[in-house]
mmCIF file of N, CA, C and O in Angstrom:
data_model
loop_
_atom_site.group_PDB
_atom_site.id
_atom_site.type_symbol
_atom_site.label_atom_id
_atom_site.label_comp_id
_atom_site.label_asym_id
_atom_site.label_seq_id
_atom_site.Cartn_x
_atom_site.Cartn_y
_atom_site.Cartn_z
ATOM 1 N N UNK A 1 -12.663 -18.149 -70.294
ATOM 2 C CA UNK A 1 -12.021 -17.121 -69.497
ATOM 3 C C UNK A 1 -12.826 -15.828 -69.522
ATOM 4 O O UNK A 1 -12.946 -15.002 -68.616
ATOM 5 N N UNK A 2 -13.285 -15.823 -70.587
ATOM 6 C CA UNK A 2 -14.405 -14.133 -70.731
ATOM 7 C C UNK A 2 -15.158 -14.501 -69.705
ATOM 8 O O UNK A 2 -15.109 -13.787 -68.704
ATOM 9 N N UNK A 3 -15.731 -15.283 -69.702
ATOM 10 C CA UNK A 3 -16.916 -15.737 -68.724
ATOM 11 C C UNK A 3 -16.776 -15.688 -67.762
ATOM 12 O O UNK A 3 -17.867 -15.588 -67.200
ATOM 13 N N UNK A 4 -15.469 -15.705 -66.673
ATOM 14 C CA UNK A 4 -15.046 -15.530 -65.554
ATOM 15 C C UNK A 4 -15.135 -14.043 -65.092
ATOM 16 O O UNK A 4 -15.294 -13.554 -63.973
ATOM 17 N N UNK A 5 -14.962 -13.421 -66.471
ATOM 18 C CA UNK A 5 -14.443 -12.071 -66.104
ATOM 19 C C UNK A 5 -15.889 -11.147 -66.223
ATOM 20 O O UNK A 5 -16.080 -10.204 -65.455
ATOM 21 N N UNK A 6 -16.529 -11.398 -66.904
ATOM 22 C CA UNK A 6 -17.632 -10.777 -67.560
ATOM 23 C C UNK A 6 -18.271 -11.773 -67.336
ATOM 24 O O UNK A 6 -17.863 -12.926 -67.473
ATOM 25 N N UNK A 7 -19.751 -11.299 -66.825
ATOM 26 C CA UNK A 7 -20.939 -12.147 -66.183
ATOM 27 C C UNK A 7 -22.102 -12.235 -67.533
ATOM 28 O O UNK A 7 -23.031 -13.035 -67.651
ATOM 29 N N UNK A 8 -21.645 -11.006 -68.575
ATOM 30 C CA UNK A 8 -23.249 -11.009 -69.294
ATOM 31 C C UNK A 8 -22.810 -9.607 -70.234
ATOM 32 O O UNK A 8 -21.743 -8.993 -70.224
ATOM 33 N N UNK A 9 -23.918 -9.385 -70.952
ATOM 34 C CA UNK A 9 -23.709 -7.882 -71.604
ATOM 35 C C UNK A 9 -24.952 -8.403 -72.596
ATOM 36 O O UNK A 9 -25.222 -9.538 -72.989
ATOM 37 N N UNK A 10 -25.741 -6.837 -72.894
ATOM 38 C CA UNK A 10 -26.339 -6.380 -73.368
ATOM 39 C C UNK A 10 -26.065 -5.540 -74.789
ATOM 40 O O UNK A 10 -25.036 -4.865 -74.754
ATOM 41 N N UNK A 11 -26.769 -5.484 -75.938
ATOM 42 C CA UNK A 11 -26.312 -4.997 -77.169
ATOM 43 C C UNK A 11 -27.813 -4.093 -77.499
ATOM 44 O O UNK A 11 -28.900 -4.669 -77.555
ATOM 45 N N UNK A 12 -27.671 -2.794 -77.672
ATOM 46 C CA UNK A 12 -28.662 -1.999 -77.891
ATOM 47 C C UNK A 12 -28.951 -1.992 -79.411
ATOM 48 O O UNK A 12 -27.972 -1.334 -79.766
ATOM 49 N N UNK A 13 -29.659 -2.286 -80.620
ATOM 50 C CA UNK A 13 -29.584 -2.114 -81.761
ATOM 51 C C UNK A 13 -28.558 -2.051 -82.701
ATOM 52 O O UNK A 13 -28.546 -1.110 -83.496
ATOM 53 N N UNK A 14 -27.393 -3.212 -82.741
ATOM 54 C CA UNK A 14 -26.206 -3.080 -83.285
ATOM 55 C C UNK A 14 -26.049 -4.198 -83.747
ATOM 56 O O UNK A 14 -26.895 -5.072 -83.560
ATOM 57 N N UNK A 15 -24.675 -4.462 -84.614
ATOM 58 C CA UNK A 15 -24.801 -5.967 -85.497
ATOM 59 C C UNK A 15 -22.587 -6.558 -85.351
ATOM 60 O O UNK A 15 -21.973 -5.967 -84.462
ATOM 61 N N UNK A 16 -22.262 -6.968 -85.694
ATOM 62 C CA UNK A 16 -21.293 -7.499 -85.636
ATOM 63 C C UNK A 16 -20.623 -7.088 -87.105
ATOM 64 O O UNK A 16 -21.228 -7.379 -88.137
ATOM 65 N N UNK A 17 -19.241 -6.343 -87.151
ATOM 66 C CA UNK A 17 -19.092 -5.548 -88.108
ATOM 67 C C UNK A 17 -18.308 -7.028 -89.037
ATOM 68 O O UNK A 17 -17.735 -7.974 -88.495
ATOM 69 N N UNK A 18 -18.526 -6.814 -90.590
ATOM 70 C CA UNK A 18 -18.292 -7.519 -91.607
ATOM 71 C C UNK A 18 -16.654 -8.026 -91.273
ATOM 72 O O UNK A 18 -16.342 -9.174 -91.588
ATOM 73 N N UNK A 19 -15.806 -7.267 -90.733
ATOM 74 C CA UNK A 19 -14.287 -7.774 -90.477
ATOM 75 C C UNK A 19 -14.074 -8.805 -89.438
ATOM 76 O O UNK A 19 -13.115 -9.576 -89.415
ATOM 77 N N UNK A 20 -15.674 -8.732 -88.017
ATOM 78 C CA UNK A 20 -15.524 -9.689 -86.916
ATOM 79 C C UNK A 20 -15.863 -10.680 -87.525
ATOM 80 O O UNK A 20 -15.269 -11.717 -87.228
ATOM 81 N N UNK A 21 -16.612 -10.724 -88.272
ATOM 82 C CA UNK A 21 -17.364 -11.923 -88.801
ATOM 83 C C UNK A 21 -16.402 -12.519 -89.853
ATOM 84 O O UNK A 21 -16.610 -13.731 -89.793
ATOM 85 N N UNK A 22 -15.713 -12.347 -90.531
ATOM 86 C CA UNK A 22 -14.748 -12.868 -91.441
ATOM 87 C C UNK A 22 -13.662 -13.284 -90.541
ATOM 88 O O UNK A 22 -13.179 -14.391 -90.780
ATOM 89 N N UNK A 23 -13.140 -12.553 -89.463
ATOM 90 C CA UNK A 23 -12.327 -13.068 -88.856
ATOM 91 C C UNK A 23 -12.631 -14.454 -88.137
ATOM 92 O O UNK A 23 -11.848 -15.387 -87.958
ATOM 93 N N UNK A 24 -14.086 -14.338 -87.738
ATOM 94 C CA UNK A 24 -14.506 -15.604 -87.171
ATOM 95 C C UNK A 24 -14.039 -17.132 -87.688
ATOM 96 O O UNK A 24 -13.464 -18.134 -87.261
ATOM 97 N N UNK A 25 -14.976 -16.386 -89.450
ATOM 98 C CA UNK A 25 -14.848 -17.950 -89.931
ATOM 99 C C UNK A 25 -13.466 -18.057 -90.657
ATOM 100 O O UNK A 25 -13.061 -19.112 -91.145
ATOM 101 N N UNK A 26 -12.885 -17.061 -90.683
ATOM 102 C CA UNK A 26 -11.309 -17.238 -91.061
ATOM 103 C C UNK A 26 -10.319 -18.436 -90.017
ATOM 104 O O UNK A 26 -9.306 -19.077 -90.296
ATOM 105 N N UNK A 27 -11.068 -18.369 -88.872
ATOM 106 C CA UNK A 27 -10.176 -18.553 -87.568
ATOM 107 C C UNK A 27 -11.257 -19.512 -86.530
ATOM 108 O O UNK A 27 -10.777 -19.932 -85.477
ATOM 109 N N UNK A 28 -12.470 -19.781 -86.812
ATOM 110 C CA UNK A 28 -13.049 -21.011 -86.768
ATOM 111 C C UNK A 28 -13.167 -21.822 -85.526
ATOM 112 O O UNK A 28 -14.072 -21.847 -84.692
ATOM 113 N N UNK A 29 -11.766 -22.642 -85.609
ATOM 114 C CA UNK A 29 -11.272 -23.180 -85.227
ATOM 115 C C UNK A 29 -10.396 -22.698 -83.441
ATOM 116 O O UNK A 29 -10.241 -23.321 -82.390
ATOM 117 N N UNK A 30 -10.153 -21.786 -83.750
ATOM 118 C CA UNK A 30 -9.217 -21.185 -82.438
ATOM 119 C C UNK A 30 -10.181 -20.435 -81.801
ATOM 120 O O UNK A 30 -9.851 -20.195 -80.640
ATOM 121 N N UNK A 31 -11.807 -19.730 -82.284
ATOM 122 C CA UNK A 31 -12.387 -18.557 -81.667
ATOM 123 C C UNK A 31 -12.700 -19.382 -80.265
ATOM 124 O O UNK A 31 -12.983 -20.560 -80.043
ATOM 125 N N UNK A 32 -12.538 -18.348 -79.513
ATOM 126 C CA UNK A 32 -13.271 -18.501 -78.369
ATOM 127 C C UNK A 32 -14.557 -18.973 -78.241
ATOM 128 O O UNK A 32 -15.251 -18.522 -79.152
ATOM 129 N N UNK A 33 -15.303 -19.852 -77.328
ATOM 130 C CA UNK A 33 -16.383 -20.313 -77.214
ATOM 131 C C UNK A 33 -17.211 -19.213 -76.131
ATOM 132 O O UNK A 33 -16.652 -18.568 -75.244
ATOM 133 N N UNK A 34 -18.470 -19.190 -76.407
ATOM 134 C CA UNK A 34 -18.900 -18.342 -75.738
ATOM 135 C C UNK A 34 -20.165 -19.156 -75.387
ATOM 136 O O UNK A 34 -21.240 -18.576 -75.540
ATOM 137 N N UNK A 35 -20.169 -20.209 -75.012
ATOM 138 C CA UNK A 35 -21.063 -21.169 -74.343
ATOM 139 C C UNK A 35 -21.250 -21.146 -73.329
ATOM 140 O O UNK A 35 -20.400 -21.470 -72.498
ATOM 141 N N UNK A 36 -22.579 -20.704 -73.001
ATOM 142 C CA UNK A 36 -23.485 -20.299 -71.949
ATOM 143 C C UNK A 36 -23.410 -18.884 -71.399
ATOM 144 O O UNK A 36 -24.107 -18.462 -70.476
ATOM 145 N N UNK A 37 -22.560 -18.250 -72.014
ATOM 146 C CA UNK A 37 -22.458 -16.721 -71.764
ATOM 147 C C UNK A 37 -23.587 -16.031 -72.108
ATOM 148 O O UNK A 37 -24.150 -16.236 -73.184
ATOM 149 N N UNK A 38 -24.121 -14.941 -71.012
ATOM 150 C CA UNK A 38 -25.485 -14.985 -71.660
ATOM 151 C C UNK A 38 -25.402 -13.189 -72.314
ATOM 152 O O UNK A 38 -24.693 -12.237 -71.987
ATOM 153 N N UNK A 39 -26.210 -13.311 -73.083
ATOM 154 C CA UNK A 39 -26.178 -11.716 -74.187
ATOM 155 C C UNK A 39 -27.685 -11.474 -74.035
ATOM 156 O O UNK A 39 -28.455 -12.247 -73.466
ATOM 157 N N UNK A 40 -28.033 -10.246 -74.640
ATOM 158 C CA UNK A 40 -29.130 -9.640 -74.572
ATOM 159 C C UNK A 40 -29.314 -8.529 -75.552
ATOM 160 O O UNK A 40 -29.009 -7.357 -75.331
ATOM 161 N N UNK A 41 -29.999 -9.136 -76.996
ATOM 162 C CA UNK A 41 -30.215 -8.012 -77.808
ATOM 163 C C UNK A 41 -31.340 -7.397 -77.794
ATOM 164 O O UNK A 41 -32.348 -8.046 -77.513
ATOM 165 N N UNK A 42 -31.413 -6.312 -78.027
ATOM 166 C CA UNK A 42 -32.491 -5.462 -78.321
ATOM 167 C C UNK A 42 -32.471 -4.677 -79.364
ATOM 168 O O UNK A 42 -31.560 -3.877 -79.576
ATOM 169 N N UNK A 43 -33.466 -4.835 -80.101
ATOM 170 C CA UNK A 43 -33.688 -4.305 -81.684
ATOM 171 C C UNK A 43 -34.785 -3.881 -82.274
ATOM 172 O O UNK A 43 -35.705 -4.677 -82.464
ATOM 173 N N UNK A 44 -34.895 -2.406 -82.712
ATOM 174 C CA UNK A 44 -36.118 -2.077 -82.946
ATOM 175 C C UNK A 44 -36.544 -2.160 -84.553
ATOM 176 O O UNK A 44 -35.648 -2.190 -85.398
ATOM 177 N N UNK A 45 -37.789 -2.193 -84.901
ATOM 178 C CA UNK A 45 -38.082 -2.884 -85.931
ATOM 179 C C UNK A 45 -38.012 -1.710 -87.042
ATOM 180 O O UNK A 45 -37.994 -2.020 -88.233
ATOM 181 N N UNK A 46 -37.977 -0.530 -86.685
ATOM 182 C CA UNK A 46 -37.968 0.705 -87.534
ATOM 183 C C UNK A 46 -36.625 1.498 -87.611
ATOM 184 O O UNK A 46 -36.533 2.702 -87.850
ATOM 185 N N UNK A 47 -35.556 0.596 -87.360
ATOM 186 C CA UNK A 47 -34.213 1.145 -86.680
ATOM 187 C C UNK A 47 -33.808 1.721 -88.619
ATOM 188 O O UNK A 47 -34.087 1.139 -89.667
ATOM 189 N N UNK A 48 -33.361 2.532 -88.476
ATOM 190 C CA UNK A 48 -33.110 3.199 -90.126
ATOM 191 C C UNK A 48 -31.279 3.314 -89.980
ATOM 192 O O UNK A 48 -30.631 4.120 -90.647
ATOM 193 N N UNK A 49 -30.877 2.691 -89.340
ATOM 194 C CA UNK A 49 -29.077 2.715 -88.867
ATOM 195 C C UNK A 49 -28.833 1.165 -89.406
ATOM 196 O O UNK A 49 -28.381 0.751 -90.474
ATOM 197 N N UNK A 50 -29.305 0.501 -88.261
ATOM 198 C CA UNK A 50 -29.154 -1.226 -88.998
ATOM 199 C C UNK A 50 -30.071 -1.887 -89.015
ATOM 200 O O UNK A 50 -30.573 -2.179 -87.929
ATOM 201 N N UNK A 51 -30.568 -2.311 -90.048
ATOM 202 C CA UNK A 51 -31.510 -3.075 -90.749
ATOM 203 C C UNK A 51 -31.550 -4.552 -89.315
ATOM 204 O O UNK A 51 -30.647 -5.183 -88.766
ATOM 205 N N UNK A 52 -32.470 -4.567 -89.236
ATOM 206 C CA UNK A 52 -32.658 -5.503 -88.284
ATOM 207 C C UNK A 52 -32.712 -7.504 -88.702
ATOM 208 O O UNK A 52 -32.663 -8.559 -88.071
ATOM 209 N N UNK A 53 -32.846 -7.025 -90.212
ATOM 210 C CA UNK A 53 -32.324 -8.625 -90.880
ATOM 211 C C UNK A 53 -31.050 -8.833 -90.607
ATOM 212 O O UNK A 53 -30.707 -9.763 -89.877
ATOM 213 N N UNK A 54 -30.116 -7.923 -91.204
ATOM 214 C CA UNK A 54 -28.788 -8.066 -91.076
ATOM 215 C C UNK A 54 -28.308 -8.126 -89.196
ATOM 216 O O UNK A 54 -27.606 -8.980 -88.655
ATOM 217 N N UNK A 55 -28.927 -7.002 -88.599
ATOM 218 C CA UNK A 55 -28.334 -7.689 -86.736
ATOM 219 C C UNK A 55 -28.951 -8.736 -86.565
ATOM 220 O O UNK A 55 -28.477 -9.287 -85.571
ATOM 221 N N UNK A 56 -30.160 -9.604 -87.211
ATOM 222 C CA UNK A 56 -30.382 -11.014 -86.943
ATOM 223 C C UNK A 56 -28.772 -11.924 -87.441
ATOM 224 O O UNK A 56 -28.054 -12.665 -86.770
ATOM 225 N N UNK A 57 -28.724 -11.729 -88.043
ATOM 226 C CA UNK A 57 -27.233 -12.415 -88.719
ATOM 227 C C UNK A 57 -26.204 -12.105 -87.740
ATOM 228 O O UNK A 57 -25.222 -12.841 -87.829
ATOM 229 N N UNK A 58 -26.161 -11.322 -86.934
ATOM 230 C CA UNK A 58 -25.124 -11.340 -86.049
ATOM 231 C C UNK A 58 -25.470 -12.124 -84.678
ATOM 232 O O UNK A 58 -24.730 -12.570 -83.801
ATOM 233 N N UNK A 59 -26.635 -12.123 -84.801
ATOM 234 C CA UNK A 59 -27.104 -13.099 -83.507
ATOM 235 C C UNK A 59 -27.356 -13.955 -83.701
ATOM 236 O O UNK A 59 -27.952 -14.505 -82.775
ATOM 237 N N UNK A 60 -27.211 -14.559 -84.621
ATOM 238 C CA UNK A 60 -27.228 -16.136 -85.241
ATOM 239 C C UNK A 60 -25.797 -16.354 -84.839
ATOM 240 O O UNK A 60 -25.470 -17.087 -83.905
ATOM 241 N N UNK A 61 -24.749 -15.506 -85.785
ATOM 242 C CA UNK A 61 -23.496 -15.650 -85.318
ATOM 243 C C UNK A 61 -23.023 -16.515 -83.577
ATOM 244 O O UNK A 61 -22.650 -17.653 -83.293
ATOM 245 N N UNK A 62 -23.275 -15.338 -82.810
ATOM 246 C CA UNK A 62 -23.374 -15.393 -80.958
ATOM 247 C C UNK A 62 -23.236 -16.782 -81.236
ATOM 248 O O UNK A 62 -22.213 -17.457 -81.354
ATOM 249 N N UNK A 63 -25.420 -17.352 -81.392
ATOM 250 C CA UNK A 63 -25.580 -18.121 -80.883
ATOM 251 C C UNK A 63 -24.775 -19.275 -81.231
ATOM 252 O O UNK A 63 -24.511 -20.137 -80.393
ATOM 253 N N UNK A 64 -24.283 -19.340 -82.701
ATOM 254 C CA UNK A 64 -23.782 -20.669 -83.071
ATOM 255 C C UNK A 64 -22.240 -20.265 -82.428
ATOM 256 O O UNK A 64 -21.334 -20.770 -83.091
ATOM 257 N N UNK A 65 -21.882 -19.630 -81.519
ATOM 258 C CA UNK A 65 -20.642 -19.844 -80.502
ATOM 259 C C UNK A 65 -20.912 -19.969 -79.917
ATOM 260 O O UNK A 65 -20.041 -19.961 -79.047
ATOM 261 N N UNK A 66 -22.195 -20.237 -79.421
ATOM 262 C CA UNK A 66 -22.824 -21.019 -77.988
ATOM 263 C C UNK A 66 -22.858 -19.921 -77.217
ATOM 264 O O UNK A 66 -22.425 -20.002 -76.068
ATOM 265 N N UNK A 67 -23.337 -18.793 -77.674
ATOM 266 C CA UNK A 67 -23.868 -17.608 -76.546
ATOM 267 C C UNK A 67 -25.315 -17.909 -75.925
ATOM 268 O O UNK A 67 -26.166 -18.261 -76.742
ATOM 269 N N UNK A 68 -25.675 -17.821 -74.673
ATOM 270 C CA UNK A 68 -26.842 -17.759 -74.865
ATOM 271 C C UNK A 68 -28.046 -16.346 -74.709
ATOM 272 O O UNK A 68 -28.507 -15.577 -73.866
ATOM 273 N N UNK A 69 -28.128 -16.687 -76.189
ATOM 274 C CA UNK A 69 -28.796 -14.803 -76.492
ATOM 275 C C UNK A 69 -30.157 -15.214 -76.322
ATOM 276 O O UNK A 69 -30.700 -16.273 -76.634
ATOM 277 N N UNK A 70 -30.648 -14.100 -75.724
ATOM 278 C CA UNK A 70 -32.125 -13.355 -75.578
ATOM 279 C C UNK A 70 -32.089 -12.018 -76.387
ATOM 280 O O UNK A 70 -31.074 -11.355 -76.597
ATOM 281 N N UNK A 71 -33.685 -11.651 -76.915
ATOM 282 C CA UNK A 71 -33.782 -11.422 -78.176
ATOM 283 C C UNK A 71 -34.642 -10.638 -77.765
ATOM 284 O O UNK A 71 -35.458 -11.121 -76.979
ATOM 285 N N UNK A 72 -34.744 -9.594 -78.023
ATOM 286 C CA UNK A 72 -36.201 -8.181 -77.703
ATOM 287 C C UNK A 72 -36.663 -7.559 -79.140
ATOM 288 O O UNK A 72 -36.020 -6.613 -79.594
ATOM 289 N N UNK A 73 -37.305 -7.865 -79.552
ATOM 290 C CA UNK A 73 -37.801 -7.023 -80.852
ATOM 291 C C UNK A 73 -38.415 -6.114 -80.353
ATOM 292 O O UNK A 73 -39.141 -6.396 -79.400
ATOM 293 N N UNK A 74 -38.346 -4.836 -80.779
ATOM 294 C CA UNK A 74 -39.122 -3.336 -80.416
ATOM 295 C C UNK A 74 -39.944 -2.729 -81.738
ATOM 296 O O UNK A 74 -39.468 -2.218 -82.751
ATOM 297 N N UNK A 75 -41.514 -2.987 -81.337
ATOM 298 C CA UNK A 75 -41.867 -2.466 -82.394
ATOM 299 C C UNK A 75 -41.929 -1.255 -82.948
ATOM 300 O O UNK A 75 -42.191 -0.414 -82.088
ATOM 301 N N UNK A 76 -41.775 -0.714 -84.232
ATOM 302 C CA UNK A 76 -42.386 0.796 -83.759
ATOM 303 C C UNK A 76 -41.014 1.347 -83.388
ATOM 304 O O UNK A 76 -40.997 2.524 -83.748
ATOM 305 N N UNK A 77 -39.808 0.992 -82.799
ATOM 306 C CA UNK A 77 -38.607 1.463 -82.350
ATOM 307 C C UNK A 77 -37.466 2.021 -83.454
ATOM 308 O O UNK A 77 -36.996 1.163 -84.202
ATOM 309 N N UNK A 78 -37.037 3.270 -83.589
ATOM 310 C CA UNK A 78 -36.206 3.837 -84.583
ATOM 311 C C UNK A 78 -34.965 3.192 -83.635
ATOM 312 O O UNK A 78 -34.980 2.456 -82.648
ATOM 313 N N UNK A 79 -33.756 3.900 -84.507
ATOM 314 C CA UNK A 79 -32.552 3.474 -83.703
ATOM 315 C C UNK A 79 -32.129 4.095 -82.631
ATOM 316 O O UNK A 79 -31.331 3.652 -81.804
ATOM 317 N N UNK A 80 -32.756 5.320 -82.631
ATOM 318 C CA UNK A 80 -32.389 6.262 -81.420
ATOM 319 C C UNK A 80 -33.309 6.172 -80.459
ATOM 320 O O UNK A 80 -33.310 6.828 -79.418
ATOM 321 N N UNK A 81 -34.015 5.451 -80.756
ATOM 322 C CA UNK A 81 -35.495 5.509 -79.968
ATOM 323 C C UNK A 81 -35.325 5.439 -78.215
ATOM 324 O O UNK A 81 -34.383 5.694 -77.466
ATOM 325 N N UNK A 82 -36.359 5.088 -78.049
ATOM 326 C CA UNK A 82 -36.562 5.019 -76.306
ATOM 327 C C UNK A 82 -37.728 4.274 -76.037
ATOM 328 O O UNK A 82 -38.838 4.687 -76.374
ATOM 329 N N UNK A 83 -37.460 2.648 -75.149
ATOM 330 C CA UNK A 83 -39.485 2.100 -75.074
ATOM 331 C C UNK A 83 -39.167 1.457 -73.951
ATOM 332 O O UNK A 83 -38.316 0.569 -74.009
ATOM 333 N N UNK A 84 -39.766 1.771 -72.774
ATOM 334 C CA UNK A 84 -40.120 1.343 -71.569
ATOM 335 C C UNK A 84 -39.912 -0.297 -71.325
ATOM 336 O O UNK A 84 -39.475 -0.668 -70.236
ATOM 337 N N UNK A 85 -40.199 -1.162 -72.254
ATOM 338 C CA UNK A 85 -40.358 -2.158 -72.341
ATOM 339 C C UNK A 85 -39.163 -2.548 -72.623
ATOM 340 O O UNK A 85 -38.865 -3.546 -71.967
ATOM 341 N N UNK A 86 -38.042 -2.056 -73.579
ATOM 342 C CA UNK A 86 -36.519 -2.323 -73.536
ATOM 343 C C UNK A 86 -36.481 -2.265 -71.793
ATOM 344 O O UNK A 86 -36.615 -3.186 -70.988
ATOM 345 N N UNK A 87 -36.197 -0.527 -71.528
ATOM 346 C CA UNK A 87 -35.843 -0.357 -70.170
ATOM 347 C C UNK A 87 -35.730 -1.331 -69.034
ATOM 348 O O UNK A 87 -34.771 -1.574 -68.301
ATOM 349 N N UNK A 88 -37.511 -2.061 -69.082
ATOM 350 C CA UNK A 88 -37.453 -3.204 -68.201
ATOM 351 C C UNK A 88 -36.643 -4.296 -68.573
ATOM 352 O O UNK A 88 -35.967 -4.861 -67.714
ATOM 353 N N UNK A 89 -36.632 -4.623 -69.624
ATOM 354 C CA UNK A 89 -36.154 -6.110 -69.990
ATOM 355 C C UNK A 89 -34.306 -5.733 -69.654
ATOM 356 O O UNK A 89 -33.711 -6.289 -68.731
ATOM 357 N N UNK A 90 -33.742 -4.877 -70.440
ATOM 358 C CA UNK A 90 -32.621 -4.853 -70.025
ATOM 359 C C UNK A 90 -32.481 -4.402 -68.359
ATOM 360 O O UNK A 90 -31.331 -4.622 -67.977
ATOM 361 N N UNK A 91 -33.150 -3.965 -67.533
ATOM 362 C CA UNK A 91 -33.036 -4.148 -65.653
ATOM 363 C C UNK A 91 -33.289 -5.962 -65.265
ATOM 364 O O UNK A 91 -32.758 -6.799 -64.535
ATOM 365 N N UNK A 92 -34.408 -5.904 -66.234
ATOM 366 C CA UNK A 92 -34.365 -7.512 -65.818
ATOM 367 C C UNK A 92 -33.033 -8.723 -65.963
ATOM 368 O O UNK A 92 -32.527 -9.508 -65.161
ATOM 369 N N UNK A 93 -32.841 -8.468 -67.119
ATOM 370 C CA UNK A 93 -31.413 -9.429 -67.304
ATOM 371 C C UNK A 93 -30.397 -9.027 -66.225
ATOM 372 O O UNK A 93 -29.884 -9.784 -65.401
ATOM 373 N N UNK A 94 -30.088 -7.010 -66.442
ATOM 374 C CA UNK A 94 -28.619 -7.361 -65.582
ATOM 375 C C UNK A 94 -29.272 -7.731 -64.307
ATOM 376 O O UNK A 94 -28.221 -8.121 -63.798
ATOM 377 N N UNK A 95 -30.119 -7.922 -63.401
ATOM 378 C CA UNK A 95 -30.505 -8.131 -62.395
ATOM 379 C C UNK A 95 -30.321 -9.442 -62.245
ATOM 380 O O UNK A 95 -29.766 -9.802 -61.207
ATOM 381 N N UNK A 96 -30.784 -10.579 -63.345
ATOM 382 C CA UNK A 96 -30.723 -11.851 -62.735
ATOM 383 C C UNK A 96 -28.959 -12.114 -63.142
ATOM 384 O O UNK A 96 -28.489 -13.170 -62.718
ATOM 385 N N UNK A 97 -28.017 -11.185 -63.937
ATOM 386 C CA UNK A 97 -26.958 -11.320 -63.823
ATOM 387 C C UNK A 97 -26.059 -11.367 -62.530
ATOM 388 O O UNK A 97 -25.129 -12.060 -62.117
ATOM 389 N N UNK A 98 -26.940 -10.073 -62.009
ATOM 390 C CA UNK A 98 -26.180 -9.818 -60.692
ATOM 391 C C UNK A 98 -26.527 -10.931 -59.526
ATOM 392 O O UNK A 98 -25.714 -11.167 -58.633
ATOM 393 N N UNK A 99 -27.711 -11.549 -59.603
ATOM 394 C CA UNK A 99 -28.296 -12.309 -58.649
ATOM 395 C C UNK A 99 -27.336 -13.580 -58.981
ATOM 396 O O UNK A 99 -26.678 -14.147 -58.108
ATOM 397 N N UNK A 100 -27.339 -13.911 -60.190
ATOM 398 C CA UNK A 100 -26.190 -15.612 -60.483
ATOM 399 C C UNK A 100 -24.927 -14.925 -60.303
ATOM 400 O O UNK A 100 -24.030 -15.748 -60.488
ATOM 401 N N UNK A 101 -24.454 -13.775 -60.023
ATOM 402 C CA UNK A 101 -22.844 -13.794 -59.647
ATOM 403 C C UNK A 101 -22.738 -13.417 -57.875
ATOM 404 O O UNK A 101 -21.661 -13.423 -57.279
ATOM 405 N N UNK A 102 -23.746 -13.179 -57.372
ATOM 406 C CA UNK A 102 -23.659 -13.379 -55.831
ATOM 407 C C UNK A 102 -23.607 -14.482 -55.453
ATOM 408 O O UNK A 102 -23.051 -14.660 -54.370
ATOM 409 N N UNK A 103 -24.106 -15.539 -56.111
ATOM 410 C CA UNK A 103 -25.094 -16.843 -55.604
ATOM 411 C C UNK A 103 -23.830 -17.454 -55.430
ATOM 412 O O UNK A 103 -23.754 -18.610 -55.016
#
């Protein structure tokens, strides 16, 4: 049903807070599937907010609900940062978002 409603979404340098994630595997069984929903992280490698091991662990999470995540490592990128190369990649996704919800 998310999937109907919501075509896609993007995550700028962020991780899945310790209570979603317990709730997950608390509840397992009932979570929503998020198979073939597509996500888009972006994460810079110098981010001093969240450790970019630990937002790997949240995108492991996604994927094993069957999200299908795309993954941007930013080198060189603090958390506040700014890199051209995000910019494009996130125009690129919502674009082919918008192109598979016309189609």
């Amino acid at each position: 049903a998310l999937a109907w409603k919501i075509c896609g979404l993007f995550a700028r340098r962020g991780l899945l807070q310790p209570e979603t994630v317990q709730d997950y595997y608390s509840s397992h069984e009932n979570a929503p599937s998020l198979y073939g929903f597509p996500v888009l992280a972006t994460h810079g490698t110098n981010d001093e907010c969240v450790d970019i091991d630990n937002a790997w662990k949240s995108y492991g999470l996604l994927r094993k609900c069957g999200a299908e995540l795309r993954f941007k490592q930013l080198e060189g990128i603090w958390h506040n940062g700014w890199s051209q190369d995000e910019t494009d990649t996130i125009a690129e996704f919502v674009g082919s978002l918008l192109c598979g919800w016309h189609s």
